[in-house]
Amino acid sequence: MIIKNGKVLLFKNDDVVIEEKDVLIQEGKITKIEDQIKADGEEIIDATDKIVMPGLINTHTHIAMCLFRGTFEGCDLFTWLHKKIWPIEDKLTKEQIYDASIFSMIEMIATGTTCFNDQYFMPEETRKAAEKMGMRAVLTRPLMDTDGSDLNVRIQEFRDFYESRDENNDLITYSVAPHGLYTCSGNCLKKARDLAVEYNLPIHVHFLESIDEINSIKELHGEEASKVLKKYFDGIHTILAHGVKLNDQDIEVLKTMDCGIAHNPVSNLRLGCKIADVTKYKKAGITVALGTDGAGSGNNLDMFESLRTACLMQGGIYEDADRITSRDVIKMATIEGAKLLGLEDRIGSLEEGKDADIILVDISSKLDHISMLPNHDIISNLVYNTSGRDVDTTIVKGKILMKNRKFEQVDVNEAIKKVNQINII
Ligand SMILES: [Zn+2]
């Protein structure tokens, strides 16, 4: 396959640049990025008036939570989880999780996400859906025990899930996910660590998302959150979802660990968790990537909304220009996301030798794009004036998952109908 005549987004000397190039894809990999590649029988994708860029990487989500979209506005995190979400989740069926997973993957593919890091129960259903849709995913069976659930049963469910993996499918990778330091006892965190070591997997944990968490972690573990984190996960690659409430001491601890932050700006605002100072975290050398969180709190899975919100909301805490820019957030949604998930040798940038996870974003001059015209700065417009609806084509490992906004592997109308009929609220 050759993607011809596009404006290709590349990372060069720490900058984000756009160059007019062709991209050759062979056996799922990018093998050449050059001016005018001559076709020799390959399938041609015409990318005239389109940005050709790495697929977006959603580093923290719970995709089946599209079933909660638009509900329970105005709750704080703890009320939302304990009183609203968890009692309903207890009643969800396998079929509902499968249908919700297919539905959310359609939303992600249609808005330019090619890889997501999920944390939800009955993950076999999400995995089945990812295999059908052709998406790249990091999956797990989350662990927690302060809610009275039997930890040994949860761990066995994780083992059964992981051990039943298809080793030939390298699009699906795995994490060990203690839900949060406030929902897992010391014993649960230790067992999560042991599993991560045994299977050589990263940890994926909610960390300092809300103000209430600070005290509840202290009460449960007798120590501050970052000390608890270091005690159990030092030396293990750790994906921290949120990190809104980090103080300077926490940042110092995180700097000594192999970890990074999945920043979920829209979800944080929706749940009244305030603003993570990701400008400061980045300056301290901590990896910061982007996510949407589940659609129950993040509203949708459109990473372009996260890009724009992440960038804009730093202006809510910084009055000077010394804060993250549109170029930074594009990296956060691509190469930094790949780093956070431990996949940077395979995805996250358009480079020869990497897997072809690519999206085409339509920037043609027409009424639908009037808000991005005149297009003086393509990168800035991509962040401030683009939405997932502008994504035209989505490719994962060289396979087209959506072309000209059409899907072949799934009946979109049927998938929408199924989820519209699920009434759990
Ligand atoms: Zn979450």
PDB file of C-alpha atoms and ligand atoms in Angstrom, residues 60-62 65 77 80-81 119 179 204 206 209 241-242 264 267 292-294 297, ligand 1:
ATOM      1  CA  HIS A  60      -6.382   5.318  29.957  1.00  0.00           C
ATOM      2  CA  THR A  61      -9.951   4.251  29.405  1.00  0.00           C
ATOM      3  CA  HIS A  62     -12.748   1.853  30.339  1.00  0.00           C
ATOM      4  CA  MET A  65     -18.484   2.627  30.073  1.00  0.00           C
ATOM      5  CA  LEU A  77     -15.384  10.868  42.216  1.00  0.00           C
ATOM      6  CA  TRP A  80     -19.936   8.717  41.525  1.00  0.00           C
ATOM      7  CA  LEU A  81     -18.076   5.396  41.908  1.00  0.00           C
ATOM      8  CA  GLN A 119      -9.183  -1.452  32.535  1.00  0.00           C
ATOM      9  CA  HIS A 179      -7.539  -0.481  40.478  1.00  0.00           C
ATOM     10  CA  HIS A 204      -1.754   0.215  35.285  1.00  0.00           C
ATOM     11  CA  HIS A 206      -5.414   4.968  39.164  1.00  0.00           C
ATOM     12  CA  GLU A 209      -7.105  11.521  40.791  1.00  0.00           C
ATOM     13  CA  ALA A 241      -3.872   7.220  35.471  1.00  0.00           C
ATOM     14  CA  HIS A 242      -4.538  10.885  36.321  1.00  0.00           C
ATOM     15  CA  ASN A 264      -7.322  12.641  31.249  1.00  0.00           C
ATOM     16  CA  SER A 267     -12.710  13.425  32.769  1.00  0.00           C
ATOM     17  CA  THR A 292     -10.106  10.047  27.686  1.00  0.00           C
ATOM     18  CA  ASP A 293     -10.985   7.816  30.672  1.00  0.00           C
ATOM     19  CA  GLY A 294     -14.331   6.023  30.255  1.00  0.00           C
ATOM     20  CA  SER A 297     -16.740  10.619  33.065  1.00  0.00           C
TER      21      SER A 297
HETATM   22 ZN    ZN B   1     -10.169   5.449  35.074  1.00  0.00          ZN
END
